[in-house]
PDB file of C-alpha atoms in Angstrom:
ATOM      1  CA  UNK A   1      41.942   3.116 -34.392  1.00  0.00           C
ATOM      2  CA  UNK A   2      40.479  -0.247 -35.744  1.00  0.00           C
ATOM      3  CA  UNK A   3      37.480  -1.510 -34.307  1.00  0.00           C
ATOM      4  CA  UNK A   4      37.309  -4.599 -33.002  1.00  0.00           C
ATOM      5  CA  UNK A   5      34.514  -6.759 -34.089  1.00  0.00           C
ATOM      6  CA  UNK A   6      32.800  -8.887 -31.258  1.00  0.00           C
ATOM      7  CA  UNK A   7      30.273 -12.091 -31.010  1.00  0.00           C
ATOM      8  CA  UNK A   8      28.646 -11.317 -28.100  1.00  0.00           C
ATOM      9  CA  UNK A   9      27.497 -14.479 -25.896  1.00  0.00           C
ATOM     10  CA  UNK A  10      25.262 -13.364 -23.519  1.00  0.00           C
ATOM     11  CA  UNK A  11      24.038 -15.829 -20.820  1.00  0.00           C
ATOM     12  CA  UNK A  12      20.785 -16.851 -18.643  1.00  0.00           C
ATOM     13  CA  UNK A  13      20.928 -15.952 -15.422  1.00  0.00           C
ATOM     14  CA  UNK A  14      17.586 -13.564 -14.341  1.00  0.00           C
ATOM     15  CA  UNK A  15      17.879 -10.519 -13.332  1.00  0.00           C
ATOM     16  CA  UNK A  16      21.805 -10.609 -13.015  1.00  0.00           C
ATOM     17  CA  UNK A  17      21.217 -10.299 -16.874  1.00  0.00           C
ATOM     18  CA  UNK A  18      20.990  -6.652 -16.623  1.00  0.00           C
ATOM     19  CA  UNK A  19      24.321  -6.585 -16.084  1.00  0.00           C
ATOM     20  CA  UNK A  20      24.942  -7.839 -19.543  1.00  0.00           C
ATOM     21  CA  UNK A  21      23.329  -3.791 -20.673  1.00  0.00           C
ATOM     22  CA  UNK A  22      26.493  -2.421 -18.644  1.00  0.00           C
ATOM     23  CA  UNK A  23      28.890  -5.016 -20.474  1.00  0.00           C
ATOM     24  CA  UNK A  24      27.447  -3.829 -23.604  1.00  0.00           C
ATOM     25  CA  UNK A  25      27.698   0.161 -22.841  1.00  0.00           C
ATOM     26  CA  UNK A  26      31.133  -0.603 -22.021  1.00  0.00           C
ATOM     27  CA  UNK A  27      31.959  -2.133 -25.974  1.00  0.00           C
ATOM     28  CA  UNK A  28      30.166   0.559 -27.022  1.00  0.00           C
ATOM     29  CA  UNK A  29      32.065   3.811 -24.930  1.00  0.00           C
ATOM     30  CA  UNK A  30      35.588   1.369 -26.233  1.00  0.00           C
ATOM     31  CA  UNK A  31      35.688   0.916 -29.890  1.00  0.00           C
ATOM     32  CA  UNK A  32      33.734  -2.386 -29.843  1.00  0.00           C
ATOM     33  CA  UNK A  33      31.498  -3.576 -32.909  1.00  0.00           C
ATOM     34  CA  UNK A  34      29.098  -6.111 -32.101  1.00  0.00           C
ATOM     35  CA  UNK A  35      28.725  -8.102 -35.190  1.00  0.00           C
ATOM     36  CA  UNK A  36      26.659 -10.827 -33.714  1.00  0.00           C
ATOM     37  CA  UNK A  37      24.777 -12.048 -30.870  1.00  0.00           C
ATOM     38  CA  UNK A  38      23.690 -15.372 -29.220  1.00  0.00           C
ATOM     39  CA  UNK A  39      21.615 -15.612 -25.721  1.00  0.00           C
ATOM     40  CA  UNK A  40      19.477 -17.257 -23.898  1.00  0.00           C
ATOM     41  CA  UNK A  41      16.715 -16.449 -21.162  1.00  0.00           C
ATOM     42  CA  UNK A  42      17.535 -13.072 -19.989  1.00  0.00           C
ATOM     43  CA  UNK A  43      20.089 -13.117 -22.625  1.00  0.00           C
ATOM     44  CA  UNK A  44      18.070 -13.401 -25.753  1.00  0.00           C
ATOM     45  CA  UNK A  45      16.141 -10.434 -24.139  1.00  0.00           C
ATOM     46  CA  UNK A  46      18.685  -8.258 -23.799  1.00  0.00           C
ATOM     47  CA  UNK A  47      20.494  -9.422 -27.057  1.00  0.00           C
ATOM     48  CA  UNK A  48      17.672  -9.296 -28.742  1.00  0.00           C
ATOM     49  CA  UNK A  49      16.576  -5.378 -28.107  1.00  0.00           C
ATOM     50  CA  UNK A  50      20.297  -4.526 -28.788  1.00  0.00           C
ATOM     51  CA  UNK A  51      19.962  -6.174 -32.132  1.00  0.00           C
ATOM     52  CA  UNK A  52      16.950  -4.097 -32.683  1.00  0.00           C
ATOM     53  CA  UNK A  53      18.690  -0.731 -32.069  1.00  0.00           C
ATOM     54  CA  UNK A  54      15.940  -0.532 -28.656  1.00  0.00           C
ATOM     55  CA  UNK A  55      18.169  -0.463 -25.763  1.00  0.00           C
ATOM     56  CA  UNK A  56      18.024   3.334 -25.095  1.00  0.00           C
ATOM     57  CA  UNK A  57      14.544   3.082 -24.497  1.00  0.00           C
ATOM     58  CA  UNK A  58      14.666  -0.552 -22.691  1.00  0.00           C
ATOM     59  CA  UNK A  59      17.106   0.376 -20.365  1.00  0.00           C
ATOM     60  CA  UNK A  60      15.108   3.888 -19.403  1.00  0.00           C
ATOM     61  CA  UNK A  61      12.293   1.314 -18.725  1.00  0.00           C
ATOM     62  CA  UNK A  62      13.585  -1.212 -16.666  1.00  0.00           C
ATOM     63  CA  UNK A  63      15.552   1.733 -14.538  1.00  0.00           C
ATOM     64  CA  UNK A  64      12.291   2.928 -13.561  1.00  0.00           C
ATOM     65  CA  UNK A  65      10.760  -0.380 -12.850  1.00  0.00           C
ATOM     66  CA  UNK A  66       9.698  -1.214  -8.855  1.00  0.00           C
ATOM     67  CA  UNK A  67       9.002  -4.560  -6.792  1.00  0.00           C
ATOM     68  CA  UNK A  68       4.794  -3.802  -8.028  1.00  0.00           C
ATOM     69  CA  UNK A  69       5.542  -2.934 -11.550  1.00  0.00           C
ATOM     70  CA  UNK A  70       7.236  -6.193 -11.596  1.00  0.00           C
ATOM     71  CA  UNK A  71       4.142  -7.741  -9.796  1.00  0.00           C
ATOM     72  CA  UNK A  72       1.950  -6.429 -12.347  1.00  0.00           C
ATOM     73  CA  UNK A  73       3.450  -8.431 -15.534  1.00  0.00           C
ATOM     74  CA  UNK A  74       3.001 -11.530 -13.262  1.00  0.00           C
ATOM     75  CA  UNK A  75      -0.326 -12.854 -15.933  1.00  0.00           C
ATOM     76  CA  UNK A  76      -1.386 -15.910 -13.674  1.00  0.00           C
ATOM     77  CA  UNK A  77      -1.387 -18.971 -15.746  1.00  0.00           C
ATOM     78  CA  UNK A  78      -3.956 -21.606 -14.041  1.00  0.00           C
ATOM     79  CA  UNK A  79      -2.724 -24.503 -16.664  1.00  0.00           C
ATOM     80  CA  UNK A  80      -0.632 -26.964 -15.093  1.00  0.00           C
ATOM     81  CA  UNK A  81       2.675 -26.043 -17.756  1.00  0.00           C
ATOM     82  CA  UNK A  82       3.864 -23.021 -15.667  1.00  0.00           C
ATOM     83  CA  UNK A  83       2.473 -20.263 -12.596  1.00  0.00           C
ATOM     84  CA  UNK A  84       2.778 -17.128 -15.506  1.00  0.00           C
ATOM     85  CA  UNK A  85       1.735 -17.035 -18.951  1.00  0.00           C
ATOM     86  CA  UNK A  86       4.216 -14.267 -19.844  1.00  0.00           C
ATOM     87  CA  UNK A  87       1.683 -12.426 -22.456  1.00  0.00           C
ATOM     88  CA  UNK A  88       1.976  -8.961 -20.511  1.00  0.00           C
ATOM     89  CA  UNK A  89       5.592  -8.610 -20.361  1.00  0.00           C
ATOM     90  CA  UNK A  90       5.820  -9.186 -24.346  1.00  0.00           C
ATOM     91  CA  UNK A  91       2.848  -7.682 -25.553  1.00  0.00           C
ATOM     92  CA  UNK A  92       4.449  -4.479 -23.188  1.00  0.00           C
ATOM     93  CA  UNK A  93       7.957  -5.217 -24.860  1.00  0.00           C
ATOM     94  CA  UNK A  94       5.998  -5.067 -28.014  1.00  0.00           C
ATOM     95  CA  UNK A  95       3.972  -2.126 -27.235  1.00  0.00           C
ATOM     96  CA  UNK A  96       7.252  -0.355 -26.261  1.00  0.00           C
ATOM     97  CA  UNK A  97       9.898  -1.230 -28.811  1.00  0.00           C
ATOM     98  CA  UNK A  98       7.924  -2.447 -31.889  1.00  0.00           C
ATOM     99  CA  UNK A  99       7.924  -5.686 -33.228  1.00  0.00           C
ATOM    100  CA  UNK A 100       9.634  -7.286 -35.883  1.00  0.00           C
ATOM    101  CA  UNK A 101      11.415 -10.080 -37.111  1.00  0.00           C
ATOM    102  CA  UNK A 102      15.161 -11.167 -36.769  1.00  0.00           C
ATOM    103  CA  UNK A 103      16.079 -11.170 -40.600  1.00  0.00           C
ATOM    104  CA  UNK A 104      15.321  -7.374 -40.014  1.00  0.00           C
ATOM    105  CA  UNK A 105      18.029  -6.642 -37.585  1.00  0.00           C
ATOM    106  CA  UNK A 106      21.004  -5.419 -38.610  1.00  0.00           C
ATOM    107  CA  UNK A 107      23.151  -8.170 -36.777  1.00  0.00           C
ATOM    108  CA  UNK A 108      23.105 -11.655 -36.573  1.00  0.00           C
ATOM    109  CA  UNK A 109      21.318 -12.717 -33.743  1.00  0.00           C
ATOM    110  CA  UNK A 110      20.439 -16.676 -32.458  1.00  0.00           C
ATOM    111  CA  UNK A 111      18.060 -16.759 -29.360  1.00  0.00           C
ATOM    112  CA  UNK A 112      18.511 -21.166 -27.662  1.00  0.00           C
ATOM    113  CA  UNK A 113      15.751 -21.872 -26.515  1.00  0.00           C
ATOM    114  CA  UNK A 114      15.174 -26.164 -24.848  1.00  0.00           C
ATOM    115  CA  UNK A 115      13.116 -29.039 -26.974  1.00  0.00           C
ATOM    116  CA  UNK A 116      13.329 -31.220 -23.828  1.00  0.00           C
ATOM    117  CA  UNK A 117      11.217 -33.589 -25.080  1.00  0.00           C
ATOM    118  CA  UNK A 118      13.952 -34.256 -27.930  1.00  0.00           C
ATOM    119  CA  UNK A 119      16.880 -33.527 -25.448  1.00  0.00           C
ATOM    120  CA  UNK A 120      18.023 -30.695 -28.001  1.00  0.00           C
ATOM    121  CA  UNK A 121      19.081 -27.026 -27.747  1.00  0.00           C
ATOM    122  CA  UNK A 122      16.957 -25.474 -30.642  1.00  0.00           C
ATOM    123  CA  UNK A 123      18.369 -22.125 -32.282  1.00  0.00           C
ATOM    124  CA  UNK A 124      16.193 -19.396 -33.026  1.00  0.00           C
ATOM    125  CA  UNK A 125      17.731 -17.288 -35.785  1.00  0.00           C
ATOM    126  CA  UNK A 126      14.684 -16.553 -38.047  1.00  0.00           C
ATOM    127  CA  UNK A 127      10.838 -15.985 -37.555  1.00  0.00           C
ATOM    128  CA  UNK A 128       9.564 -13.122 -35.035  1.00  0.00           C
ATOM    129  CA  UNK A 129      11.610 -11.786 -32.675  1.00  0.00           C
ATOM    130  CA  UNK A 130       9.782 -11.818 -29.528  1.00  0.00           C
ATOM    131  CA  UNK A 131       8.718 -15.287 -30.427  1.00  0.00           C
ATOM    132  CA  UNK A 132      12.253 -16.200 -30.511  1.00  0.00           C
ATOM    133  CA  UNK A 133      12.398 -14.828 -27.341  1.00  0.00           C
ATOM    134  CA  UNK A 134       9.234 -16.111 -25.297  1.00  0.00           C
ATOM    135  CA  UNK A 135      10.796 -19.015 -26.110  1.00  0.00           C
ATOM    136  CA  UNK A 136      14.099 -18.875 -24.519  1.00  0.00           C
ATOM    137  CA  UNK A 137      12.700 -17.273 -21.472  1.00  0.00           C
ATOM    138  CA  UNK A 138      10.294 -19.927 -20.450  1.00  0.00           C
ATOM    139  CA  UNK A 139      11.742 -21.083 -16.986  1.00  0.00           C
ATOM    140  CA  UNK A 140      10.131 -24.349 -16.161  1.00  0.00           C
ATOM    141  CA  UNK A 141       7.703 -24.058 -13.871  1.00  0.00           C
ATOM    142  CA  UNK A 142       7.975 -20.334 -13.982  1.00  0.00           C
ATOM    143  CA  UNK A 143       6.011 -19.212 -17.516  1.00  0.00           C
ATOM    144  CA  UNK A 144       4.747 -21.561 -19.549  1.00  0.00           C
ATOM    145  CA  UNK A 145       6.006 -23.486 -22.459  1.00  0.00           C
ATOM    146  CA  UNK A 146       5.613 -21.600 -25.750  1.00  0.00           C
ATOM    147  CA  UNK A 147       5.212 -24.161 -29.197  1.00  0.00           C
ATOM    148  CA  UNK A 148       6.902 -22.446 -32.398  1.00  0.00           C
ATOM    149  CA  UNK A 149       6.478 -24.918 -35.623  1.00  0.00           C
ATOM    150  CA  UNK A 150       4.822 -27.585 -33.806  1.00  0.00           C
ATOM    151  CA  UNK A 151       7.348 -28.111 -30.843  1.00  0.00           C
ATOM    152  CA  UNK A 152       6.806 -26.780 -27.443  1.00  0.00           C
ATOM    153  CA  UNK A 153      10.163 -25.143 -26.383  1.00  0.00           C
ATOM    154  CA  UNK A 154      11.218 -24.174 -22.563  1.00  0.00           C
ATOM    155  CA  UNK A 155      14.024 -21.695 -21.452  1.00  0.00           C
ATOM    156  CA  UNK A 156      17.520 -22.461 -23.601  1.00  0.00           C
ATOM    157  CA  UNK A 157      19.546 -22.327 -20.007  1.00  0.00           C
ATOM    158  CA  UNK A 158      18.096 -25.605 -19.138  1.00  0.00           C
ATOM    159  CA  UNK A 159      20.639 -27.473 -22.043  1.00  0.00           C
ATOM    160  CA  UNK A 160      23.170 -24.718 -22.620  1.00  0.00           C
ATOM    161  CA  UNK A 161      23.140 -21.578 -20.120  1.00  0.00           C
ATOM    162  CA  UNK A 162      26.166 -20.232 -22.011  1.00  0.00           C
ATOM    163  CA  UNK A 163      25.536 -20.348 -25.795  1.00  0.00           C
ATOM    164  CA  UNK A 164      28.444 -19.905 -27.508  1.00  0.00           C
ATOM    165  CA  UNK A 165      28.260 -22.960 -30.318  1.00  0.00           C
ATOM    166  CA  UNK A 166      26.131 -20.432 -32.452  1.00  0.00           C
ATOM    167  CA  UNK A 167      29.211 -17.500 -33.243  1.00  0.00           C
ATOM    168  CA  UNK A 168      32.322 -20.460 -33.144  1.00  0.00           C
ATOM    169  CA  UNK A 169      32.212 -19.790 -36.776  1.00  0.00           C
ATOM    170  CA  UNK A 170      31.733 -16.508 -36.937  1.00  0.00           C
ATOM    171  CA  UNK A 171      34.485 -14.248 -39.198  1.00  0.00           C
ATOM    172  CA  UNK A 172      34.996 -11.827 -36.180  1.00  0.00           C
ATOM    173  CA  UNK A 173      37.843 -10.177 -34.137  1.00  0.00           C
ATOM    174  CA  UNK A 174      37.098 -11.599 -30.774  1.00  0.00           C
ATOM    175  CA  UNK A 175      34.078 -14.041 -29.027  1.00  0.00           C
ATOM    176  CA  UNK A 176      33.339 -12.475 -25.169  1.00  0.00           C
ATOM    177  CA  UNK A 177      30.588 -14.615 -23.400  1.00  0.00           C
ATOM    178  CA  UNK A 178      28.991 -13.503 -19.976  1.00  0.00           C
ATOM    179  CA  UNK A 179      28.718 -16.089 -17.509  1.00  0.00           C
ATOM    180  CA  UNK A 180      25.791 -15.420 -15.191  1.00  0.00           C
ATOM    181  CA  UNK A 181      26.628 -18.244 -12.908  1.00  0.00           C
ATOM    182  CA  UNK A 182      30.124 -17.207 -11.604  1.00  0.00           C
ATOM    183  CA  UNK A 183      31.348 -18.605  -7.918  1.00  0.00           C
ATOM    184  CA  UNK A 184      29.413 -16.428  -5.285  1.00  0.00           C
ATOM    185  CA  UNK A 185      30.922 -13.592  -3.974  1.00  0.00           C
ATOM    186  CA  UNK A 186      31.439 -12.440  -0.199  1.00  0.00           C
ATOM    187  CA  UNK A 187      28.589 -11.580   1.647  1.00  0.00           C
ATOM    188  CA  UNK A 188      30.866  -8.238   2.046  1.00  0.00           C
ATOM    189  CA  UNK A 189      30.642  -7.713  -2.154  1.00  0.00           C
ATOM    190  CA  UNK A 190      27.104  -8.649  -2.571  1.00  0.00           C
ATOM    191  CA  UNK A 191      24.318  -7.428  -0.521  1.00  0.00           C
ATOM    192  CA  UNK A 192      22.386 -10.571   0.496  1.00  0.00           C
ATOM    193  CA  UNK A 193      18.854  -9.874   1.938  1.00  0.00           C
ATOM    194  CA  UNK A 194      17.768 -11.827   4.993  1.00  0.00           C
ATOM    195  CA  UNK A 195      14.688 -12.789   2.563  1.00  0.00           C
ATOM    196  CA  UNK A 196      14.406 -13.005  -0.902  1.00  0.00           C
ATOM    197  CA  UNK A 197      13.861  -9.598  -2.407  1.00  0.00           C
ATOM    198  CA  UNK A 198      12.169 -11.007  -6.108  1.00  0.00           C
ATOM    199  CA  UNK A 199       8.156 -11.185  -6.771  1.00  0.00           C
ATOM    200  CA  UNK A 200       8.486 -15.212  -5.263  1.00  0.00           C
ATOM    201  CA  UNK A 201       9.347 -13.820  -1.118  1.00  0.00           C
ATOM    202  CA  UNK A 202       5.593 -14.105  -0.325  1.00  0.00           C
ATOM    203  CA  UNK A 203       5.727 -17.274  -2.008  1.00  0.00           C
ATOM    204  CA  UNK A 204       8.484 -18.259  -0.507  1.00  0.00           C
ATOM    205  CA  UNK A 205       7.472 -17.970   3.031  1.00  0.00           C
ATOM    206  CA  UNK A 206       4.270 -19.631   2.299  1.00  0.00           C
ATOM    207  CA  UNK A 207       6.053 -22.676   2.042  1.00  0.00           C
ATOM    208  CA  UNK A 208       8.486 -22.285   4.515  1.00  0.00           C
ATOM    209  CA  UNK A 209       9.043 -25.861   6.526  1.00  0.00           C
ATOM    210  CA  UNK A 210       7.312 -24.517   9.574  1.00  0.00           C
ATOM    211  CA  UNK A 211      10.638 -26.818  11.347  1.00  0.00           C
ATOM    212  CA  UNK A 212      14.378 -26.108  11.786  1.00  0.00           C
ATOM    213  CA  UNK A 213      15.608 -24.002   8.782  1.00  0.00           C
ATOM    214  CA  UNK A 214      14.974 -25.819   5.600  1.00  0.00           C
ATOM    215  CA  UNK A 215      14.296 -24.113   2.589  1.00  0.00           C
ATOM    216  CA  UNK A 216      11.343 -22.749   1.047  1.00  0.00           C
ATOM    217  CA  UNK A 217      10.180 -24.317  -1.804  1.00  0.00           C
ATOM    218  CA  UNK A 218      11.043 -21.452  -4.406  1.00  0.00           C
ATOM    219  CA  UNK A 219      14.384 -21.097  -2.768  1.00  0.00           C
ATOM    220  CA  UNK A 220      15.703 -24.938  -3.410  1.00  0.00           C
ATOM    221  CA  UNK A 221      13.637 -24.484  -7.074  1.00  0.00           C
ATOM    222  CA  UNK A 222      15.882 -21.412  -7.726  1.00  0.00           C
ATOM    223  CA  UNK A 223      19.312 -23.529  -6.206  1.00  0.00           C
ATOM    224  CA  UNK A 224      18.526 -26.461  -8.117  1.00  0.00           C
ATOM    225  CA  UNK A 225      18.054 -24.645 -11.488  1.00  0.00           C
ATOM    226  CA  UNK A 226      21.270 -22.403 -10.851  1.00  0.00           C
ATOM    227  CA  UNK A 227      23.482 -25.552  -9.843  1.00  0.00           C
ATOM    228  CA  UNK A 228      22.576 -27.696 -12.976  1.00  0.00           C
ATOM    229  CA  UNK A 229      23.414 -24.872 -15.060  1.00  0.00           C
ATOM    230  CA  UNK A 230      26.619 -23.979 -13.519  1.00  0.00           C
ATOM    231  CA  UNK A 231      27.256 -27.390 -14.189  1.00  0.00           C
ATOM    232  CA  UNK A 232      26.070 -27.825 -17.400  1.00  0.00           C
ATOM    233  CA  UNK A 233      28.028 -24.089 -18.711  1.00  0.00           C
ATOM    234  CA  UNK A 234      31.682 -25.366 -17.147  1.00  0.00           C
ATOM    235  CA  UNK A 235      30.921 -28.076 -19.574  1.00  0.00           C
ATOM    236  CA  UNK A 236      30.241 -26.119 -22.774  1.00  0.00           C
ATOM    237  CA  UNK A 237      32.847 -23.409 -21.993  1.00  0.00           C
ATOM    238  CA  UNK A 238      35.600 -26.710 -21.858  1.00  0.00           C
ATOM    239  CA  UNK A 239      33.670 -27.489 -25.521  1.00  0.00           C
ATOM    240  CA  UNK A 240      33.882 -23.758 -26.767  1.00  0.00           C
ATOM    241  CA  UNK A 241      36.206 -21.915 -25.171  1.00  0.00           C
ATOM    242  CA  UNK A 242      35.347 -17.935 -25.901  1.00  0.00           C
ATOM    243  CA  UNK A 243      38.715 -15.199 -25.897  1.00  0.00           C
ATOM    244  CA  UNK A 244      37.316 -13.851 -22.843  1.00  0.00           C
ATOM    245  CA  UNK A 245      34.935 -14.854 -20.123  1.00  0.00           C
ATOM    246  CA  UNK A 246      33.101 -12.194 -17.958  1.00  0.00           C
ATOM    247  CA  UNK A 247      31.786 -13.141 -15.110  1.00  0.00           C
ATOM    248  CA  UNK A 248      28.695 -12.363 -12.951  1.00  0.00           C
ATOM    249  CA  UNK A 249      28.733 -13.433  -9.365  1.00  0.00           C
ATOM    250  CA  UNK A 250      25.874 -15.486  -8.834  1.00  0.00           C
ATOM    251  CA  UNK A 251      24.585 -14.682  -5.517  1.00  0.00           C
ATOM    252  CA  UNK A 252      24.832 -10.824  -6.816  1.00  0.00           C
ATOM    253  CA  UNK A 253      20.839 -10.333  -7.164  1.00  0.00           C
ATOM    254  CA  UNK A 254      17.745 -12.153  -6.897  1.00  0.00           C
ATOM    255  CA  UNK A 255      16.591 -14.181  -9.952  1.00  0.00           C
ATOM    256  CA  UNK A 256      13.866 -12.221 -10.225  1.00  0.00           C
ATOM    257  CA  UNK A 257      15.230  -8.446  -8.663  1.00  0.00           C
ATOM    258  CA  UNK A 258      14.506  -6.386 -11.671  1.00  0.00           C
ATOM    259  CA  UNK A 259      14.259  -3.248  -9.282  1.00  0.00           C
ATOM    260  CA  UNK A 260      17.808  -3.652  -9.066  1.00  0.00           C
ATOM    261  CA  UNK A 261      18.414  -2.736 -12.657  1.00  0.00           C
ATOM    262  CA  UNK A 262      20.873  -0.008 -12.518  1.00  0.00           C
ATOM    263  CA  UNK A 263      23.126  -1.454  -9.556  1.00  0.00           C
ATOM    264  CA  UNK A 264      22.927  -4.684 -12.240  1.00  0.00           C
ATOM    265  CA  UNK A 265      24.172  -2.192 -15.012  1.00  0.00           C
ATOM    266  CA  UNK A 266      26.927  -0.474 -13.129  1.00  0.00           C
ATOM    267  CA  UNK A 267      28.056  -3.906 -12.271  1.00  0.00           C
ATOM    268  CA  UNK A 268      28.291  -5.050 -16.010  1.00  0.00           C
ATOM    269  CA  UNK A 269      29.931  -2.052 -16.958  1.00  0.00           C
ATOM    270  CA  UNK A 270      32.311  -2.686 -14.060  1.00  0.00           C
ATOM    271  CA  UNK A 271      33.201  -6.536 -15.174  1.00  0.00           C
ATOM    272  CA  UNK A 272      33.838  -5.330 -18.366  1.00  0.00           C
ATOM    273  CA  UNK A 273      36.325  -3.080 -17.698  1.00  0.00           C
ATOM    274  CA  UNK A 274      38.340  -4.971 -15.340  1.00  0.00           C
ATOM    275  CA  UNK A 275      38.550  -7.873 -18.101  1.00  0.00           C
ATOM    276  CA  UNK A 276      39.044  -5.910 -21.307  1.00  0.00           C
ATOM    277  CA  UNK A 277      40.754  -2.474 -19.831  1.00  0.00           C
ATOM    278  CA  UNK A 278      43.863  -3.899 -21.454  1.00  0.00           C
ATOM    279  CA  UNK A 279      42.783  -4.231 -24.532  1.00  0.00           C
ATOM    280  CA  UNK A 280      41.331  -0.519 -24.788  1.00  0.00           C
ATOM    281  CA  UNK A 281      44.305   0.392 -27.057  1.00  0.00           C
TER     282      UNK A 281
END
């Protein structure tokens, strides 16, 4: 049987990225080539170490990752551009997969990261890899800003959570993109934690409105961000419509419950095969 050649859009979303390692497993298990790749945030991450032939040992990695291991890549920035400066996690990512650059991988492979100051989506598809994706990972007011030929560039999900503009054109069989953002499930679907279960809950309650039952401050950050790009993604998805559209609940995790990796995986996996089970044969 034929394979069926893929661009794979992978979307931002936090740690309900990991489900996009499931999605992937799932192509892989059902006669799926991934030609090419675009992502951003959590997407360019897990794009990225795909394109690098690394997910084996990434995905061993994050399984085995807890609420302090996740704590411990927390470098505190004490600039004024972001609360983390993000070297541990990429010098570990680094450390653990090797580095390299994205003409080396064997796919094509576009990381978006944001020039805000310009008001344009910048694409990544040459130059270092981990670069490439600092960049598209830098959540405003999360990690800092990271400058890459003179212009300081913030997390790609801020102009275009759903990148799919960089494979329109691609000569392939099929364009699937993973929508992070989806309409939230039931509270009877997704388990919903009576605090927030990411490295911000101490945070969080810090700044709790000691009155009525406002929100903390990292909670209504984390609303606002995922609201603008739900917005923002219904409008390039009208733009750039892909084949097929899998979609990720977004109330299914914390944006920052990487403990949660292989629930997040299963889930993927899951998606996938509700959406594509008919196209199998």
């Amino acid at each position: 049987m034929k394979q069926k050649t893929v661009s794979l859009v992978l979307g931002s979303g936090g740690a309900r990225g990991l489900a996009h390692i499931g999605i992937i497993r799932w192509m892989e298990e059902h006669n799926y080539q991934i030609k090419a790749i675009s992502g951003c945030s959590i997407g360019s991450v897990i794009g990225g170490i795909y394109a690098s032939d690394q997910l084996d040992k990434f995905e061993e990695w994050v399984d085995n990752l807890d609420i302090i291991d996740i704590a411990s890549y927390m470098d505190i920035s004490w600039g004024v551009s972001g609360l983390i400066k993000g070297d541990k996690l990429i010098n570990k990512l680094k450390e653990m997969l090797g580095d390299c650059t994205i003409e080396e991988l064997p796919i094509k492979y576009t990381a978006v990261a944001a020039d805000v100051k310009n008001e344009k989506e910048i694409w990544l598809s040459k130059g270092n890899l981990f670069d490439a994706i600092r960049a598209s990972i830098s959540l405003p007011l999360f990690l800092t800003p990271i400058v890459i030929d003179g212009v300081e560039l913030i997390d790609g999900g801020v102009l275009n959570p759903i990148p799919i503009a960089p494979v329109f054109s691609d000569n392939t069989d099929l364009i699937i993109a993973v929508n992070l953002g989806a309409k939230p499930a039931s509270d009877k679907l997704v388990h919903k934690p009576t605090e927030p279960s990411n490295g911000f809950s101490l945070l969080n309650k810090s700044v709790k409105a000691t009155k009525g039952n406002q929100s903390g401050m990292y909670e209504i950050a984390d609303s606002a961000f995922d609201a603008m790009q739900n917005t923002i993604a219904r409008q390039k998805l009208a733009a750039y419509p892909p084949d097929y559209l899998i979609e990720i609940e977004r109330n299914a995790c914390g944006t920052l419950d990487f403990h949660r990796a292989e629930e997040k995986i299963e889930l993927g996996y899951k998606k996938a095969d509700e959406l594509l089970k008919d196209l199998k044969s």
